[in-house]
């Protein structure tokens, strides 16, 4: 009897404990909300930004090579002379007419001295011819007087016709001598003129032994070597960037070339990351049929520390507008169609938009939004329309 009582008491205690545990478990389950319901109730904090009007710039990217606007090729104007002096180096800024190279001129100087001696000889020949002319002129005058006297005596019967004929022949001979002397003078003067022309040619050749720059600019390359024989064949002695003007010769896709105009502003970024202001100087009117690219030339405002032949890219400004914009980070796409998420009364909504330009981290909205509407700028991909959110305005100054 005692054993049966103990067993009954034990079973009763176990039942009581089980009922208590079941009551506690049921109470806890009743107090715990379901997971999905809890997620709908808790609002997530999100970052939003208001749509606002800002200045937006449409640009075209052009890539290419830095080249001189005008390159001056300098070679010798006289052949066969050795280079005896080089007066310019690469990178030097030179003025128009500056002497770059001097050539050997000893032989030309000797020819010039010989020409001067020949001119002195020609002057002497001219003086001699003039003296002969003076003598013959006096003889011509005397023969004329003698002829007139003979004719007068013949008229009075004091002379003969033979004497008159003799005097007339002497006068004619004197006049022929005068013409011959005049011709000799003309020949001497022509010889002198020829010698003077030869001397001027020698002076020109001597002047060309100093190779001068026809324009001001910067020496970009020197091929001249001391002791070499100057020749117009092969590489020029120097290459000059005229006035130091450098341009970006670039290519633009045919779809964008139509928007380019002469005078448009541009920013050129060189290979080392430095930027230089520029301006469109030339926009080609044709597109290469093979590459479908059009050429454009952008002149640089400054050529300091710019190396021709190096790669560069230019951002050409083709349009500015005061447009409604939002941060580019707010953009989402559904099968290629842009849309944004807005936060209205603490609930997420989806809005399709018509997208315009994207510049400097902001996107132009042509339709679909109003000024002041808040759009989700961060973590929009993790939200769904209808989610409860707590909008947190993006800090001032941020995109």
Coordinates of N, CA and C in Angstrom, one line a residue, residues 111-340:
X111 N 85.3 83.1 -102.8 CA 84.6 83.4 -104.0 C 84.2 84.9 -104.0
X112 N 83.8 85.4 -102.8 CA 83.4 86.7 -102.7 C 84.5 87.7 -102.9
X113 N 85.7 87.3 -102.4 CA 86.9 88.2 -102.6 C 87.2 88.2 -104.1
X114 N 87.2 87.1 -104.7 CA 87.4 87.0 -106.2 C 86.4 87.9 -107.0
X115 N 85.2 87.8 -106.5 CA 84.2 88.6 -107.2 C 84.4 90.1 -107.0
X116 N 84.9 90.5 -105.8 CA 85.2 91.9 -105.6 C 86.4 92.4 -106.5
X117 N 87.4 91.5 -106.7 CA 88.5 91.8 -107.6 C 88.0 92.0 -109.0
X118 N 87.1 91.1 -109.4 CA 86.5 91.2 -110.8 C 85.7 92.5 -111.0
X119 N 85.1 92.9 -110.0 CA 84.3 94.1 -110.1 C 85.2 95.3 -110.2
X120 N 86.4 95.3 -109.5 CA 87.3 96.4 -109.7 C 87.9 96.4 -111.1
X121 N 88.1 95.2 -111.7 CA 88.6 95.1 -113.0 C 87.5 95.7 -114.0
X122 N 86.3 95.4 -113.8 CA 85.2 95.8 -114.6 C 85.1 97.4 -114.5
X123 N 85.3 97.9 -113.3 CA 85.3 99.4 -113.2 C 86.4 100.0 -114.0
X124 N 87.6 99.4 -114.0 CA 88.7 99.9 -114.8 C 88.4 99.8 -116.3
X125 N 87.8 98.7 -116.7 CA 87.4 98.6 -118.2 C 86.4 99.7 -118.6
X126 N 85.5 100.0 -117.7 CA 84.5 101.0 -118.0 C 85.1 102.4 -118.1
X127 N 86.0 102.6 -117.2 CA 86.7 103.9 -117.2 C 87.6 104.1 -118.5
X128 N 88.2 103.0 -118.9 CA 89.0 103.0 -120.1 C 88.1 103.3 -121.3
X129 N 87.0 102.6 -121.4 CA 86.1 102.8 -122.5 C 85.5 104.2 -122.5
X130 N 85.3 104.8 -121.4 CA 84.8 106.2 -121.4 C 85.9 107.1 -121.9
X131 N 87.2 106.8 -121.5 CA 88.3 107.7 -122.0 C 88.4 107.6 -123.5
X132 N 88.3 106.4 -124.0 CA 88.4 106.2 -125.5 C 87.3 107.0 -126.2
X133 N 86.1 106.9 -125.6 CA 84.9 107.6 -126.2 C 85.2 109.1 -126.2
X134 N 85.8 109.6 -125.1 CA 86.1 111.1 -125.1 C 87.1 111.5 -126.2
X135 N 88.1 110.6 -126.4 CA 89.1 110.9 -127.4 C 88.5 110.8 -128.8
X136 N 87.7 109.8 -129.0 CA 87.1 109.6 -130.3 C 86.1 110.7 -130.6
X137 N 85.4 111.2 -129.5 CA 84.5 112.3 -129.7 C 85.2 113.5 -130.2
X138 N 86.3 113.8 -129.6 CA 87.1 115.0 -130.1 C 87.5 114.8 -131.5
X139 N 87.9 113.6 -131.9 CA 88.3 113.4 -133.3 C 87.2 113.5 -134.2
X140 N 86.0 113.1 -133.8 CA 84.8 113.2 -134.6 C 84.5 114.7 -134.9
X141 N 84.6 115.5 -133.9 CA 84.4 117.0 -134.0 C 85.4 117.6 -135.0
X142 N 86.6 117.2 -134.8 CA 87.7 117.8 -135.7 C 87.4 117.4 -137.2
X143 N 87.0 116.1 -137.4 CA 86.8 115.7 -138.8 C 85.6 116.4 -139.4
X144 N 84.6 116.7 -138.6 CA 83.5 117.5 -139.1 C 83.9 118.9 -139.6
X145 N 84.7 119.5 -138.8 CA 85.2 120.9 -139.1 C 86.1 120.8 -140.3
X146 N 87.0 119.8 -140.4 CA 87.9 119.7 -141.6 C 87.1 119.5 -142.9
X147 N 86.0 118.7 -142.8 CA 85.2 118.4 -143.9 C 84.5 119.7 -144.4
X148 N 84.0 120.5 -143.5 CA 83.3 121.7 -143.8 C 84.3 122.7 -144.5
X149 N 85.5 122.7 -144.0 CA 86.5 123.6 -144.6 C 86.8 123.2 -146.0
X150 N 86.9 121.8 -146.2 CA 87.3 121.3 -147.6 C 86.1 121.7 -148.5
X151 N 84.9 121.5 -148.1 CA 83.8 121.9 -149.0 C 83.8 123.4 -149.3
X152 N 84.1 124.2 -148.4 CA 84.2 125.7 -148.6 C 85.3 126.0 -149.7
X153 N 86.4 125.4 -149.5 CA 87.5 125.6 -150.5 C 87.1 125.1 -151.9
X154 N 86.4 124.0 -151.9 CA 86.0 123.4 -153.2 C 85.0 124.4 -153.9
X155 N 84.2 125.0 -153.1 CA 83.2 126.0 -153.7 C 83.9 127.2 -154.3
X156 N 85.1 127.6 -153.7 CA 85.8 128.8 -154.2 C 86.8 128.3 -155.3
X157 N 86.9 127.0 -155.5 CA 87.9 126.5 -156.5 C 89.3 126.4 -156.0
X158 N 89.4 126.4 -154.7 CA 90.7 126.3 -154.1 C 91.1 124.9 -153.7
X159 N 90.2 123.9 -153.9 CA 90.4 122.6 -153.5 C 89.8 121.6 -154.6
X160 N 90.1 120.4 -154.4 CA 89.5 119.4 -155.4 C 88.5 118.5 -154.7
X161 N 87.7 117.8 -155.6 CA 86.7 116.9 -155.1 C 87.3 115.8 -154.3
X162 N 88.5 115.3 -154.7 CA 89.2 114.2 -154.1 C 89.5 114.5 -152.7
X163 N 89.9 115.8 -152.4 CA 90.3 116.2 -151.1 C 89.0 116.2 -150.2
X164 N 87.9 116.6 -150.8 CA 86.6 116.7 -150.0 C 86.2 115.2 -149.7
X165 N 86.3 114.3 -150.7 CA 86.0 112.9 -150.4 C 86.8 112.3 -149.3
X166 N 88.1 112.7 -149.3 CA 89.0 112.1 -148.3 C 88.6 112.6 -146.9
X167 N 88.2 113.9 -146.8 CA 87.8 114.5 -145.5 C 86.5 113.8 -145.1
X168 N 85.6 113.6 -146.0 CA 84.3 112.9 -145.7 C 84.5 111.5 -145.2
X169 N 85.5 110.8 -145.8 CA 85.8 109.4 -145.3 C 86.4 109.4 -143.9
X170 N 87.2 110.4 -143.6 CA 87.7 110.5 -142.3 C 86.7 110.8 -141.2
X171 N 85.7 111.6 -141.6 CA 84.6 111.9 -140.7 C 83.7 110.6 -140.4
X172 N 83.4 109.9 -141.5 CA 82.7 108.7 -141.3 C 83.4 107.7 -140.5
X173 N 84.7 107.5 -140.7 CA 85.5 106.6 -139.9 C 85.5 107.0 -138.4
X174 N 85.6 108.3 -138.2 CA 85.6 108.7 -136.8 C 84.2 108.4 -136.1
X175 N 83.2 108.5 -136.8 CA 81.9 108.2 -136.3 C 81.7 106.7 -136.0
X176 N 82.3 105.9 -136.9 CA 82.3 104.4 -136.7 C 83.1 104.1 -135.4
X177 N 84.2 104.7 -135.2 CA 85.0 104.5 -134.0 C 84.2 104.8 -132.8
X178 N 83.5 105.9 -132.9 CA 82.6 106.3 -131.7 C 81.6 105.3 -131.4
X179 N 81.0 104.7 -132.4 CA 80.0 103.7 -132.2 C 80.7 102.4 -131.5
X180 N 81.8 102.1 -132.0 CA 82.6 100.9 -131.5 C 83.0 101.2 -130.0
X181 N 83.4 102.4 -129.8 CA 83.8 102.7 -128.4 C 82.6 102.7 -127.5
X182 N 81.4 103.1 -128.0 CA 80.2 103.1 -127.2 C 79.8 101.6 -126.9
X183 N 79.9 100.8 -127.9 CA 79.6 99.4 -127.7 C 80.5 98.7 -126.7
X184 N 81.8 99.1 -126.7 CA 82.8 98.6 -125.8 C 82.4 99.0 -124.4
X185 N 81.9 100.2 -124.2 CA 81.5 100.7 -122.9 C 80.3 99.9 -122.4
X186 N 79.4 99.7 -123.3 CA 78.2 98.9 -123.0 C 78.5 97.5 -122.5
X187 N 79.5 96.9 -123.2 CA 79.9 95.5 -122.9 C 80.6 95.5 -121.5
X188 N 81.4 96.5 -121.2 CA 82.1 96.6 -119.9 C 81.0 96.8 -118.8
X189 N 80.0 97.7 -119.1 CA 79.0 97.9 -118.1 C 78.2 96.6 -117.9
X190 N 77.9 95.9 -118.9 CA 77.2 94.6 -118.8 C 78.0 93.6 -118.0
X191 N 79.3 93.5 -118.3 CA 80.1 92.6 -117.5 C 80.1 93.0 -116.0
X192 N 80.1 94.3 -115.7 CA 80.0 94.7 -114.3 C 78.7 94.3 -113.7
X193 N 77.6 94.5 -114.4 CA 76.3 94.1 -113.9 C 76.2 92.6 -113.6
X194 N 76.8 91.8 -114.5 CA 76.9 90.4 -114.3 C 77.7 90.0 -113.1
X195 N 78.8 90.7 -112.9 CA 79.6 90.4 -111.7 C 78.9 90.9 -110.5
X196 N 78.2 91.9 -110.5 CA 77.4 92.4 -109.4 C 76.3 91.4 -109.0
X197 N 75.7 90.8 -110.0 CA 74.6 89.8 -109.8 C 75.3 88.6 -109.1
X198 N 76.4 88.2 -109.7 CA 77.1 87.0 -109.1 C 77.5 87.3 -107.6
X199 N 77.9 88.5 -107.4 CA 78.3 88.9 -106.0 C 77.1 88.8 -105.1
X200 N 75.9 89.3 -105.6 CA 74.7 89.3 -104.7 C 74.3 87.8 -104.5
X201 N 74.5 87.0 -105.5 CA 74.2 85.6 -105.3 C 75.1 85.0 -104.2
X202 N 76.4 85.3 -104.3 CA 77.3 84.9 -103.3 C 76.9 85.4 -101.9
X203 N 76.5 86.6 -101.8 CA 76.1 87.1 -100.5 C 74.9 86.4 -100.0
X204 N 73.9 86.1 -100.9 CA 72.8 85.3 -100.4 C 73.2 83.9 -99.9
X205 N 74.1 83.3 -100.7 CA 74.6 81.9 -100.2 C 75.3 82.0 -98.9
X206 N 76.1 83.1 -98.7 CA 76.8 83.3 -97.5 C 75.8 83.5 -96.3
X207 N 74.8 84.3 -96.6 CA 73.7 84.5 -95.6 C 73.1 83.2 -95.2
X208 N 72.9 82.3 -96.2 CA 72.2 81.1 -95.9 C 73.1 80.1 -95.2
X209 N 74.4 80.4 -95.0 CA 75.2 79.6 -94.1 C 74.8 79.7 -92.6
X210 N 74.0 80.7 -92.4 CA 73.3 80.9 -91.0 C 71.9 80.4 -91.2
X211 N 71.6 79.3 -90.7 CA 70.2 78.7 -90.8 C 69.4 79.4 -89.7
X212 N 68.4 80.1 -90.2 CA 67.5 80.9 -89.2 C 66.1 80.3 -89.2
X213 N 65.5 80.6 -88.0 CA 64.1 80.2 -87.9 C 63.1 81.2 -88.5
X214 N 62.2 80.7 -89.4 CA 61.3 81.6 -90.0 C 60.1 82.0 -89.1
X215 N 60.0 81.4 -88.0 CA 58.9 81.8 -87.1 C 59.4 81.6 -85.6
X216 N 58.7 82.3 -84.7 CA 59.0 82.1 -83.3 C 58.3 80.8 -82.8
X217 N 58.9 80.2 -81.8 CA 58.3 79.0 -81.3 C 59.2 78.2 -80.3
X218 N 58.9 77.0 -80.2 CA 59.7 76.1 -79.3 C 60.3 75.0 -80.1
X219 N 61.6 74.7 -79.9 CA 62.3 73.6 -80.6 C 61.8 72.3 -80.0
X220 N 61.1 71.5 -80.9 CA 60.6 70.2 -80.4 C 61.6 69.1 -80.8
X221 N 62.4 69.2 -81.8 CA 63.3 68.2 -82.1 C 64.5 68.8 -82.9
X222 N 65.7 68.3 -82.5 CA 67.0 68.7 -83.2 C 67.6 67.5 -83.9
X223 N 67.8 67.5 -85.2 CA 68.4 66.4 -85.9 C 69.8 66.8 -86.4
X224 N 70.1 68.1 -86.3 CA 71.4 68.6 -86.7 C 72.6 68.1 -85.8
X225 N 73.6 67.7 -86.5 CA 74.8 67.2 -85.8 C 76.1 67.9 -86.2
X226 N 76.9 68.3 -85.2 CA 78.1 69.0 -85.5 C 79.0 68.2 -86.4
X227 N 79.5 68.9 -87.5 CA 80.4 68.2 -88.5 C 79.7 67.5 -89.6
X228 N 78.4 67.4 -89.5 CA 77.7 66.7 -90.6 C 77.5 67.6 -91.8
X229 N 77.4 67.1 -93.0 CA 77.2 67.9 -94.2 C 75.7 68.2 -94.3
X230 N 75.3 69.4 -94.3 CA 73.9 69.8 -94.4 C 73.3 69.4 -95.7
X231 N 72.1 68.8 -95.7 CA 71.4 68.4 -96.9 C 69.9 68.5 -96.7
X232 N 69.2 68.8 -97.7 CA 67.8 68.9 -97.6 C 67.1 67.5 -97.7
X233 N 67.9 66.5 -98.1 CA 67.4 65.2 -98.1 C 67.4 64.6 -96.6
X234 N 66.4 63.8 -96.3 CA 66.3 63.2 -95.0 C 65.6 64.1 -94.0
X235 N 65.9 63.9 -92.7 CA 65.2 64.6 -91.7 C 65.6 66.1 -91.7
X236 N 64.7 67.0 -91.4 CA 65.0 68.4 -91.3 C 66.0 68.6 -90.1
X237 N 66.7 69.7 -90.1 CA 67.7 70.0 -89.0 C 66.9 70.2 -87.7
X238 N 65.8 70.9 -87.8 CA 65.0 71.3 -86.6 C 63.5 71.1 -86.9
X239 N 62.8 70.8 -85.9 CA 61.3 70.9 -85.9 C 60.9 72.0 -84.8
X240 N 60.1 72.9 -85.3 CA 59.7 74.0 -84.4 C 58.2 74.0 -84.2
X241 N 57.7 74.1 -83.0 CA 56.3 74.3 -82.7 C 56.0 75.8 -82.8
X242 N 55.4 76.2 -83.9 CA 55.2 77.7 -84.1 C 54.4 78.3 -82.9
X243 N 55.1 79.4 -82.4 CA 54.5 80.1 -81.3 C 54.2 79.3 -80.0
X244 N 54.7 78.0 -80.0 CA 54.5 77.1 -78.9 C 53.0 76.7 -78.8
X245 N 52.2 76.8 -79.8 CA 50.8 76.4 -79.7 C 50.6 74.9 -79.9
X246 N 50.0 74.3 -78.9 CA 49.8 72.8 -79.0 C 48.3 72.6 -79.0
X247 N 47.9 71.5 -79.7 CA 46.5 71.2 -79.8 C 46.3 69.7 -79.5
X248 N 45.1 69.3 -79.2 CA 44.7 67.9 -79.1 C 44.0 67.6 -80.4
X249 N 44.6 66.7 -81.1 CA 44.0 66.1 -82.3 C 43.3 64.8 -81.9
X250 N 42.0 64.9 -81.9 CA 41.2 63.8 -81.3 C 40.1 63.3 -82.3
X251 N 39.5 62.2 -81.9 CA 38.5 61.6 -82.7 C 37.2 61.4 -81.9
X252 N 36.1 61.7 -82.5 CA 34.8 61.6 -81.8 C 33.8 60.7 -82.6
X253 N 33.0 59.9 -81.9 CA 32.1 59.0 -82.7 C 31.1 59.9 -83.5
X254 N 30.7 59.3 -84.6 CA 29.9 60.0 -85.6 C 28.6 60.5 -85.0
X255 N 28.1 59.8 -84.0 CA 26.8 60.2 -83.4 C 26.9 61.5 -82.6
X256 N 28.1 61.8 -82.2 CA 28.3 63.0 -81.4 C 29.0 64.2 -82.2
X257 N 29.6 63.9 -83.3 CA 30.3 64.9 -84.0 C 29.4 66.1 -84.5
X258 N 28.1 65.8 -84.7 CA 27.2 66.8 -85.1 C 27.0 67.9 -84.1
X259 N 27.2 67.6 -82.8 CA 27.0 68.6 -81.8 C 28.1 69.5 -81.5
X260 N 29.3 69.3 -82.2 CA 30.5 70.1 -82.0 C 30.4 71.4 -82.8
X261 N 30.9 72.5 -82.2 CA 31.0 73.7 -82.9 C 32.3 74.4 -82.6
X262 N 32.8 75.2 -83.5 CA 34.1 75.9 -83.3 C 33.8 76.9 -82.1
X263 N 34.8 77.0 -81.2 CA 34.6 77.9 -80.1 C 34.1 77.3 -78.8
X264 N 33.6 76.0 -78.8 CA 33.1 75.4 -77.6 C 34.2 75.2 -76.6
X265 N 33.9 75.3 -75.3 CA 34.9 75.1 -74.3 C 35.2 73.7 -74.1
X266 N 36.4 73.4 -73.6 CA 36.8 72.0 -73.4 C 37.8 72.0 -72.3
X267 N 38.0 70.8 -71.6 CA 39.0 70.6 -70.6 C 39.8 69.4 -71.1
X268 N 41.1 69.6 -71.3 CA 42.0 68.5 -71.8 C 42.8 67.9 -70.6
X269 N 42.7 66.6 -70.5 CA 43.4 65.9 -69.4 C 44.6 65.2 -70.1
X270 N 45.8 65.4 -69.6 CA 47.0 64.8 -70.2 C 47.2 63.4 -69.5
X271 N 48.2 62.7 -70.0 CA 48.5 61.4 -69.5 C 48.9 61.4 -68.0
X272 N 49.5 62.5 -67.6 CA 49.9 62.6 -66.2 C 48.8 63.0 -65.2
X273 N 47.6 63.3 -65.8 CA 46.5 63.6 -64.9 C 46.3 65.1 -64.8
X274 N 47.2 65.9 -65.3 CA 47.0 67.4 -65.3 C 45.9 67.8 -66.3
X275 N 45.2 68.9 -66.0 CA 44.2 69.4 -66.8 C 44.5 70.8 -67.4
X276 N 44.1 71.1 -68.6 CA 44.4 72.3 -69.3 C 43.1 72.8 -70.0
X277 N 42.7 74.0 -69.8 CA 41.6 74.6 -70.5 C 41.8 74.6 -72.0
X278 N 40.8 74.4 -72.8 CA 40.9 74.4 -74.2 C 39.7 74.9 -74.9
X279 N 39.8 75.0 -76.2 CA 38.6 75.4 -77.0 C 38.7 74.7 -78.4
X280 N 37.5 74.4 -78.9 CA 37.4 73.7 -80.2 C 37.8 74.7 -81.3
X281 N 38.9 74.3 -82.0 CA 39.3 75.2 -83.1 C 38.8 74.7 -84.5
X282 N 38.7 73.4 -84.6 CA 38.3 72.8 -85.8 C 37.4 71.5 -85.6
X283 N 36.3 71.5 -86.2 CA 35.4 70.3 -86.2 C 35.2 69.8 -87.6
X284 N 35.7 68.6 -87.9 CA 35.7 68.1 -89.2 C 34.3 68.0 -89.8
X285 N 34.1 68.2 -91.1 CA 32.8 68.1 -91.7 C 32.5 66.8 -92.3
X286 N 33.5 65.8 -92.2 CA 33.3 64.5 -92.7 C 33.7 63.5 -91.6
X287 N 33.2 62.2 -91.8 CA 33.5 61.1 -90.9 C 34.2 60.0 -91.7
X288 N 35.2 59.4 -91.1 CA 35.9 58.4 -91.8 C 34.9 57.2 -92.0
X289 N 34.8 56.7 -93.3 CA 33.9 55.7 -93.6 C 34.2 54.3 -93.0
X290 N 35.5 54.1 -92.6 CA 36.0 52.9 -92.1 C 35.8 52.8 -90.6
X291 N 36.3 53.9 -89.9 CA 36.2 53.9 -88.4 C 35.0 54.5 -87.9
X292 N 34.2 55.3 -88.7 CA 33.0 56.0 -88.3 C 33.4 57.0 -87.2
X293 N 34.5 57.6 -87.3 CA 35.0 58.7 -86.3 C 35.2 60.0 -87.1
X294 N 35.0 61.1 -86.4 CA 35.3 62.4 -87.0 C 36.4 63.1 -86.2
X295 N 37.2 63.8 -86.9 CA 38.3 64.5 -86.3 C 37.9 65.8 -85.7
X296 N 38.6 66.2 -84.6 CA 38.3 67.5 -84.0 C 39.7 68.0 -83.4
X297 N 39.9 69.3 -83.5 CA 41.1 69.9 -83.0 C 40.8 70.8 -81.9
X298 N 41.4 70.6 -80.7 CA 41.1 71.5 -79.5 C 42.4 72.2 -79.2
X299 N 42.4 73.5 -79.3 CA 43.6 74.3 -79.0 C 43.7 74.5 -77.5
X300 N 44.9 74.4 -76.9 CA 45.1 74.5 -75.5 C 45.5 75.9 -75.1
X301 N 44.9 76.3 -74.0 CA 45.2 77.7 -73.5 C 46.7 77.9 -73.1
X302 N 47.3 76.8 -72.6 CA 48.7 76.9 -72.2 C 49.4 75.6 -72.6
X303 N 50.6 75.7 -73.1 CA 51.4 74.5 -73.5 C 52.5 74.2 -72.5
X304 N 52.5 74.8 -71.3 CA 53.5 74.5 -70.3 C 53.4 73.1 -69.8
X305 N 54.5 72.4 -69.8 CA 54.7 71.0 -69.4 C 53.8 70.0 -70.2
X306 N 53.5 70.4 -71.4 CA 52.7 69.6 -72.3 C 53.7 69.0 -73.3
X307 N 53.6 67.7 -73.5 CA 54.6 67.0 -74.4 C 53.8 66.5 -75.7
X308 N 54.2 67.0 -76.8 CA 53.6 66.6 -78.0 C 53.8 65.1 -78.3
X309 N 52.9 64.5 -78.9 CA 53.0 63.1 -79.2 C 52.4 62.2 -78.1
X310 N 52.0 62.8 -76.9 CA 51.5 62.0 -75.8 C 50.0 62.0 -75.9
X311 N 49.4 61.0 -75.2 CA 47.9 60.7 -75.2 C 47.3 61.8 -74.4
X312 N 46.1 62.1 -74.7 CA 45.2 63.1 -73.9 C 43.8 62.8 -74.3
X313 N 42.9 63.3 -73.4 CA 41.5 63.2 -73.7 C 40.9 64.6 -73.3
X314 N 39.8 64.9 -74.1 CA 39.2 66.2 -73.9 C 37.7 66.0 -73.6
X315 N 37.2 66.8 -72.7 CA 35.8 66.9 -72.4 C 35.3 68.2 -73.0
X316 N 34.5 68.0 -74.1 CA 34.0 69.2 -74.8 C 32.6 69.6 -74.3
X317 N 32.4 70.8 -73.9 CA 31.1 71.2 -73.4 C 30.2 71.7 -74.5
X318 N 29.2 70.9 -74.8 CA 28.3 71.3 -75.9 C 27.0 71.9 -75.5
X319 N 26.6 71.8 -74.2 CA 25.3 72.3 -73.8 C 25.3 72.5 -72.3
X320 N 24.7 73.6 -71.8 CA 24.5 73.9 -70.4 C 23.0 74.1 -70.2
X321 N 22.5 73.6 -69.1 CA 21.0 73.8 -68.9 C 20.8 73.8 -67.4
X322 N 19.7 74.6 -67.0 CA 19.2 74.6 -65.6 C 18.1 73.5 -65.5
X323 N 18.4 72.3 -65.1 CA 17.5 71.2 -65.2 C 17.1 70.6 -63.8
X324 N 16.0 69.9 -63.7 CA 15.6 69.2 -62.5 C 16.5 67.9 -62.4
X325 N 17.3 67.8 -61.3 CA 18.2 66.7 -61.2 C 18.1 66.0 -59.8
X326 N 18.6 64.7 -59.8 CA 18.7 63.9 -58.6 C 20.0 63.3 -58.6
X327 N 20.5 62.8 -57.4 CA 21.7 62.1 -57.4 C 21.7 60.8 -58.3
X328 N 22.8 60.6 -59.1 CA 22.8 59.4 -60.0 C 22.7 58.1 -59.2
X329 N 23.0 58.1 -57.9 CA 22.9 56.9 -57.1 C 21.5 56.5 -56.9
X330 N 20.5 57.4 -57.2 CA 19.1 57.1 -57.0 C 18.5 56.3 -58.1
X331 N 19.2 56.2 -59.2 CA 18.7 55.6 -60.4 C 18.6 54.1 -60.3
X332 N 17.5 53.5 -60.7 CA 17.3 52.1 -60.8 C 16.8 51.7 -62.2
X333 N 16.9 50.5 -62.6 CA 16.5 50.1 -64.0 C 15.7 48.8 -63.9
X334 N 14.7 48.8 -64.7 CA 13.9 47.6 -64.9 C 13.8 47.3 -66.4
X335 N 14.5 46.3 -66.8 CA 14.6 46.0 -68.2 C 15.0 47.2 -69.1
X336 N 16.0 47.9 -68.5 CA 16.5 49.0 -69.2 C 15.8 50.3 -69.0
X337 N 14.6 50.3 -68.4 CA 13.8 51.5 -68.2 C 14.1 52.1 -66.8
X338 N 14.5 53.4 -66.8 CA 14.9 54.0 -65.5 C 13.7 54.3 -64.6
X339 N 13.9 54.1 -63.3 CA 12.9 54.5 -62.3 C 13.6 54.8 -61.0
X340 N 12.8 55.5 -60.1 CA 13.3 55.8 -58.8 C 12.3 55.4 -57.7

